[in-house]
Amino acid sequence: MLKVHHLNQSRSQRILWALEELGLPYQLIHYQREKNMLAPASLKKVHPLGKSPVLEDDDLIIAESGAILEYLQETYDTNSQLKPQERELRQQYRFWLHYAEGSLMPLLLMKLVFTSLGKPPVPFGVRTIGKMLGQGIQKAWLNKQIETHARFIESQLAVKPWFAGEQLSMADIQMSFPIFALLSRGGITDLPHTQSWKKRVEMRPAWQRAIEQGGPFDLPGA
């Protein structure tokens, strides 16, 4: 049976959602974040990087969300339920699978880090300077970058309900974590099509089952 090493409030929520969409049985192994929000050291016994998600399938141990989703689609999605077949849509599918972590998520992680420079666990004596530095970088560069990406995503979802066409695909599942983070932490307003996409995701029975299995998925603002 497939085994998922799942960390609460993490990218591994995507793997649970994919498994539920495909109707695959799996064993869920839970891990809880430490007080510093990092993954527990016990995850390093599963994979040297100590990150989640990790998927076990017999003798295979697979890390990285995108790699896991592609493996699940290629191995178990025999009817191509979660991958479009048309050439143009396949290219869109491939783009969003890589864009999620390659372009969008690094910016959102920077947003979280720079917003947190004035808060614990940053030492008290440097929080004021840290806050000023973080705000300065966001105002001068980062916020503009995030705005550009948010408007790009909004324009794409304005013409089709899902990232690779009229049907849900692994591209949507891969994009779910950064989209939820963008709407929570990005500071961008007036994204009606992106908000509608999020609502469609949350209404899917497979998403709801994944939440029941993996626990609440709520990315608070930084």
mmCIF file of C-alpha atoms in Angstrom:
data_model
loop_
_atom_site.group_PDB
_atom_site.id
_atom_site.type_symbol
_atom_site.label_atom_id
_atom_site.label_comp_id
_atom_site.label_asym_id
_atom_site.label_seq_id
_atom_site.Cartn_x
_atom_site.Cartn_y
_atom_site.Cartn_z
ATOM 1 C CA MET A 1 0.000 0.000 0.000
ATOM 2 C CA LEU A 2 1.082 3.557 -0.660
ATOM 3 C CA LYS A 3 2.397 5.407 2.389
ATOM 4 C CA VAL A 4 2.338 9.182 2.750
ATOM 5 C CA HIS A 5 4.560 10.912 5.292
ATOM 6 C CA HIS A 6 2.408 13.939 6.016
ATOM 7 C CA LEU A 7 3.397 17.102 7.876
ATOM 8 C CA ASN A 8 0.565 19.293 9.124
ATOM 9 C CA GLN A 9 0.004 22.594 7.283
ATOM 10 C CA SER A 10 2.405 21.672 4.512
ATOM 11 C CA ARG A 11 2.751 20.854 0.844
ATOM 12 C CA SER A 12 1.870 17.241 1.570
ATOM 13 C CA GLN A 13 -1.798 18.263 1.601
ATOM 14 C CA ARG A 14 -1.498 18.220 -2.191
ATOM 15 C CA ILE A 15 -0.553 14.544 -2.190
ATOM 16 C CA LEU A 16 -3.546 13.582 -0.063
ATOM 17 C CA TRP A 17 -5.820 15.502 -2.412
ATOM 18 C CA ALA A 18 -4.372 13.744 -5.461
ATOM 19 C CA LEU A 19 -4.773 10.325 -3.856
ATOM 20 C CA GLU A 20 -8.367 11.084 -2.949
ATOM 21 C CA GLU A 21 -9.131 12.294 -6.488
ATOM 22 C CA LEU A 22 -7.695 9.042 -7.859
ATOM 23 C CA GLY A 23 -9.507 6.943 -5.265
ATOM 24 C CA LEU A 24 -6.308 5.194 -4.190
ATOM 25 C CA PRO A 25 -5.937 3.550 -0.781
ATOM 26 C CA TYR A 26 -3.021 4.798 1.293
ATOM 27 C CA GLN A 27 -1.549 4.737 4.763
ATOM 28 C CA LEU A 28 -1.087 8.145 6.349
ATOM 29 C CA ILE A 29 1.820 8.733 8.727
ATOM 30 C CA HIS A 30 1.393 12.012 10.620
ATOM 31 C CA TYR A 31 4.108 14.428 11.720
ATOM 32 C CA GLN A 32 3.636 17.670 13.631
ATOM 33 C CA ARG A 33 5.691 20.815 13.214
ATOM 34 C CA GLU A 34 7.977 21.888 16.031
ATOM 35 C CA LYS A 35 7.439 25.180 17.874
ATOM 36 C CA ASN A 36 9.771 26.845 15.377
ATOM 37 C CA MET A 37 7.446 25.590 12.601
ATOM 38 C CA LEU A 38 10.141 23.291 11.190
ATOM 39 C CA ALA A 39 9.569 19.620 10.469
ATOM 40 C CA PRO A 40 10.576 17.172 13.224
ATOM 41 C CA ALA A 41 13.951 15.464 12.984
ATOM 42 C CA SER A 42 12.204 12.089 12.693
ATOM 43 C CA LEU A 43 11.415 12.832 9.037
ATOM 44 C CA LYS A 44 15.131 12.480 8.261
ATOM 45 C CA LYS A 45 14.759 8.778 8.952
ATOM 46 C CA VAL A 46 12.482 8.637 5.920
ATOM 47 C CA HIS A 47 14.436 10.930 3.588
ATOM 48 C CA PRO A 48 17.786 12.671 4.170
ATOM 49 C CA LEU A 49 16.306 16.136 3.611
ATOM 50 C CA GLY A 50 13.809 15.664 6.421
ATOM 51 C CA LYS A 51 11.017 17.297 4.442
ATOM 52 C CA SER A 52 7.410 16.419 3.691
ATOM 53 C CA PRO A 53 5.784 15.091 1.594
ATOM 54 C CA VAL A 54 7.447 11.755 1.054
ATOM 55 C CA LEU A 55 5.654 8.919 -0.734
ATOM 56 C CA GLU A 56 6.548 5.265 -0.306
ATOM 57 C CA ASP A 57 5.437 2.771 -2.933
ATOM 58 C CA ASP A 58 6.943 -0.628 -2.149
ATOM 59 C CA ASP A 59 10.704 -0.083 -2.475
ATOM 60 C CA LEU A 60 10.408 3.417 -3.958
ATOM 61 C CA ILE A 61 10.815 6.496 -1.770
ATOM 62 C CA ILE A 62 9.842 9.679 -3.601
ATOM 63 C CA ALA A 63 10.241 13.242 -2.336
ATOM 64 C CA GLU A 64 9.157 16.605 -3.804
ATOM 65 C CA SER A 65 5.499 17.348 -4.469
ATOM 66 C CA GLY A 66 5.844 17.755 -8.218
ATOM 67 C CA ALA A 67 7.769 14.514 -8.614
ATOM 68 C CA ILE A 68 5.222 12.656 -6.486
ATOM 69 C CA LEU A 69 2.262 14.043 -8.420
ATOM 70 C CA GLU A 70 3.842 13.147 -11.749
ATOM 71 C CA TYR A 71 4.595 9.649 -10.474
ATOM 72 C CA LEU A 72 1.020 9.146 -9.295
ATOM 73 C CA GLN A 73 -0.373 10.362 -12.606
ATOM 74 C CA GLU A 74 1.949 8.238 -14.729
ATOM 75 C CA THR A 75 1.574 5.122 -12.577
ATOM 76 C CA TYR A 76 -2.006 5.111 -11.341
ATOM 77 C CA ASP A 77 -4.039 7.562 -13.450
ATOM 78 C CA THR A 78 -4.722 5.012 -16.180
ATOM 79 C CA ASN A 79 -7.662 6.964 -17.614
ATOM 80 C CA SER A 80 -5.757 10.276 -17.697
ATOM 81 C CA GLN A 81 -8.279 11.729 -15.298
ATOM 82 C CA LEU A 82 -5.798 14.315 -14.064
ATOM 83 C CA LYS A 83 -3.793 15.081 -17.210
ATOM 84 C CA PRO A 84 -5.159 16.686 -20.380
ATOM 85 C CA GLN A 85 -4.554 14.983 -23.706
ATOM 86 C CA GLU A 86 -4.670 17.915 -26.126
ATOM 87 C CA ARG A 87 -1.222 19.199 -27.112
ATOM 88 C CA GLU A 88 -1.814 22.832 -26.115
ATOM 89 C CA LEU A 89 -3.381 21.892 -22.792
ATOM 90 C CA ARG A 90 -0.558 19.457 -22.035
ATOM 91 C CA GLN A 91 1.889 22.328 -22.413
ATOM 92 C CA GLN A 92 -0.152 24.449 -20.018
ATOM 93 C CA TYR A 93 -0.274 21.502 -17.634
ATOM 94 C CA ARG A 94 3.517 21.131 -17.749
ATOM 95 C CA PHE A 95 4.046 24.867 -17.277
ATOM 96 C CA TRP A 96 1.953 25.135 -14.111
ATOM 97 C CA LEU A 97 3.465 21.986 -12.611
ATOM 98 C CA HIS A 98 6.888 23.643 -12.736
ATOM 99 C CA TYR A 99 5.804 27.251 -12.211
ATOM 100 C CA ALA A 100 4.260 26.551 -8.797
ATOM 101 C CA GLU A 101 7.549 25.848 -7.045
ATOM 102 C CA GLY A 102 9.982 27.285 -9.574
ATOM 103 C CA SER A 103 8.597 30.826 -9.852
ATOM 104 C CA LEU A 104 5.723 31.570 -7.483
ATOM 105 C CA MET A 105 6.551 29.816 -4.238
ATOM 106 C CA PRO A 106 10.054 31.341 -3.782
ATOM 107 C CA LEU A 107 8.510 34.824 -3.834
ATOM 108 C CA LEU A 108 5.864 33.863 -1.279
ATOM 109 C CA LEU A 109 8.496 32.307 0.961
ATOM 110 C CA MET A 110 10.515 35.531 0.781
ATOM 111 C CA LYS A 111 7.353 37.435 1.684
ATOM 112 C CA LEU A 112 6.912 35.282 4.770
ATOM 113 C CA VAL A 113 10.563 35.662 5.802
ATOM 114 C CA PHE A 114 10.778 39.427 5.306
ATOM 115 C CA THR A 115 7.451 39.987 7.073
ATOM 116 C CA SER A 116 8.718 37.974 10.033
ATOM 117 C CA LEU A 117 12.002 39.837 10.565
ATOM 118 C CA GLY A 118 10.456 42.017 13.262
ATOM 119 C CA LYS A 119 8.988 39.108 15.218
ATOM 120 C CA PRO A 120 10.240 36.208 17.354
ATOM 121 C CA PRO A 121 12.379 34.141 17.005
ATOM 122 C CA VAL A 122 14.403 37.098 15.671
ATOM 123 C CA PRO A 123 16.402 38.377 18.705
ATOM 124 C CA PHE A 124 14.688 41.283 20.434
ATOM 125 C CA GLY A 125 17.594 43.657 19.947
ATOM 126 C CA VAL A 126 17.499 43.485 16.159
ATOM 127 C CA ARG A 127 13.764 43.261 15.549
ATOM 128 C CA THR A 128 13.353 46.961 14.822
ATOM 129 C CA ILE A 129 16.136 46.927 12.248
ATOM 130 C CA GLY A 130 14.842 43.626 10.872
ATOM 131 C CA LYS A 131 11.339 45.019 10.483
ATOM 132 C CA MET A 132 12.628 48.101 8.662
ATOM 133 C CA LEU A 133 14.791 45.972 6.375
ATOM 134 C CA GLY A 134 11.944 43.585 5.609
ATOM 135 C CA GLN A 135 9.493 46.364 4.866
ATOM 136 C CA GLY A 136 12.016 48.164 2.681
ATOM 137 C CA ILE A 137 12.750 45.129 0.521
ATOM 138 C CA GLN A 138 9.062 44.357 0.138
ATOM 139 C CA LYS A 139 8.188 47.902 -0.862
ATOM 140 C CA ALA A 140 11.117 48.359 -3.235
ATOM 141 C CA TRP A 141 10.982 45.020 -5.039
ATOM 142 C CA LEU A 142 9.147 42.020 -3.646
ATOM 143 C CA ASN A 143 5.575 43.296 -3.565
ATOM 144 C CA LYS A 144 5.826 44.368 -7.212
ATOM 145 C CA GLN A 145 7.017 40.922 -8.209
ATOM 146 C CA ILE A 146 4.174 39.198 -6.361
ATOM 147 C CA GLU A 147 1.664 41.616 -7.896
ATOM 148 C CA THR A 148 2.902 40.726 -11.387
ATOM 149 C CA HIS A 149 2.496 37.006 -10.735
ATOM 150 C CA ALA A 150 -0.907 37.443 -9.090
ATOM 151 C CA ARG A 151 -2.253 39.380 -12.073
ATOM 152 C CA PHE A 152 -0.821 36.794 -14.465
ATOM 153 C CA ILE A 153 -2.583 33.974 -12.619
ATOM 154 C CA GLU A 154 -5.804 35.977 -12.465
ATOM 155 C CA SER A 155 -5.706 36.558 -16.230
ATOM 156 C CA GLN A 156 -5.284 32.835 -16.881
ATOM 157 C CA LEU A 157 -8.162 31.827 -14.616
ATOM 158 C CA ALA A 158 -10.376 34.476 -16.208
ATOM 159 C CA VAL A 159 -10.590 32.431 -19.413
ATOM 160 C CA LYS A 160 -10.795 28.880 -18.055
ATOM 161 C CA PRO A 161 -11.917 27.386 -14.738
ATOM 162 C CA TRP A 162 -8.821 25.246 -14.153
ATOM 163 C CA PHE A 163 -5.148 25.769 -14.859
ATOM 164 C CA ALA A 164 -5.027 23.315 -17.762
ATOM 165 C CA GLY A 165 -8.451 23.751 -19.288
ATOM 166 C CA GLU A 166 -12.002 22.786 -18.411
ATOM 167 C CA GLN A 167 -11.094 19.908 -16.099
ATOM 168 C CA LEU A 168 -9.155 19.613 -12.868
ATOM 169 C CA SER A 169 -5.640 18.285 -13.365
ATOM 170 C CA MET A 170 -2.467 17.657 -11.388
ATOM 171 C CA ALA A 171 -1.520 21.214 -12.355
ATOM 172 C CA ASP A 172 -4.300 22.513 -10.099
ATOM 173 C CA ILE A 173 -3.236 20.212 -7.306
ATOM 174 C CA GLN A 174 0.360 21.434 -7.590
ATOM 175 C CA MET A 175 -0.771 25.060 -7.670
ATOM 176 C CA SER A 176 -3.024 24.731 -4.638
ATOM 177 C CA PHE A 177 -0.384 25.380 -1.965
ATOM 178 C CA PRO A 178 1.050 28.566 -3.517
ATOM 179 C CA ILE A 179 -2.414 29.880 -4.419
ATOM 180 C CA PHE A 180 -3.641 29.441 -0.859
ATOM 181 C CA ALA A 181 -0.457 31.142 0.360
ATOM 182 C CA LEU A 182 -0.839 33.958 -2.176
ATOM 183 C CA LEU A 183 -4.398 34.708 -1.103
ATOM 184 C CA SER A 184 -3.443 34.573 2.562
ATOM 185 C CA ARG A 185 -0.080 36.344 2.578
ATOM 186 C CA GLY A 186 0.383 38.072 -0.751
ATOM 187 C CA GLY A 187 -1.370 41.301 0.168
ATOM 188 C CA ILE A 188 -3.036 41.465 -3.276
ATOM 189 C CA THR A 189 -6.676 42.471 -3.562
ATOM 190 C CA ASP A 190 -9.218 42.142 -6.367
ATOM 191 C CA LEU A 191 -8.508 38.582 -7.497
ATOM 192 C CA PRO A 192 -12.067 37.337 -8.124
ATOM 193 C CA HIS A 193 -11.180 34.549 -10.550
ATOM 194 C CA THR A 194 -8.444 33.234 -8.278
ATOM 195 C CA GLN A 195 -10.840 33.339 -5.331
ATOM 196 C CA SER A 196 -13.430 31.466 -7.400
ATOM 197 C CA TRP A 197 -10.836 28.813 -8.253
ATOM 198 C CA LYS A 198 -10.112 28.386 -4.530
ATOM 199 C CA LYS A 199 -13.826 27.955 -3.807
ATOM 200 C CA ARG A 200 -14.121 25.306 -6.534
ATOM 201 C CA VAL A 201 -11.218 23.444 -4.966
ATOM 202 C CA GLU A 202 -12.745 23.564 -1.494
ATOM 203 C CA MET A 203 -16.072 22.271 -2.801
ATOM 204 C CA ARG A 204 -14.570 19.104 -4.265
ATOM 205 C CA PRO A 205 -15.393 15.992 -2.207
ATOM 206 C CA ALA A 206 -11.829 14.706 -2.672
ATOM 207 C CA TRP A 207 -10.418 17.918 -1.197
ATOM 208 C CA GLN A 208 -12.761 17.649 1.753
ATOM 209 C CA ARG A 209 -11.764 14.021 2.343
ATOM 210 C CA ALA A 210 -8.105 15.028 2.194
ATOM 211 C CA ILE A 211 -8.737 17.667 4.879
ATOM 212 C CA GLU A 212 -10.459 15.068 7.039
ATOM 213 C CA GLN A 213 -7.439 12.785 6.700
ATOM 214 C CA GLY A 214 -4.632 15.323 6.960
ATOM 215 C CA GLY A 215 -6.099 17.900 9.309
ATOM 216 C CA PRO A 216 -6.970 21.594 8.871
ATOM 217 C CA PHE A 217 -5.260 23.415 6.036
ATOM 218 C CA ASP A 218 -5.210 27.119 6.818
ATOM 219 C CA LEU A 219 -2.189 29.208 5.913
ATOM 220 C CA PRO A 220 -2.405 32.268 8.181
ATOM 221 C CA GLY A 221 -1.049 35.595 7.088
ATOM 222 C CA ALA A 222 2.525 36.329 8.040
#
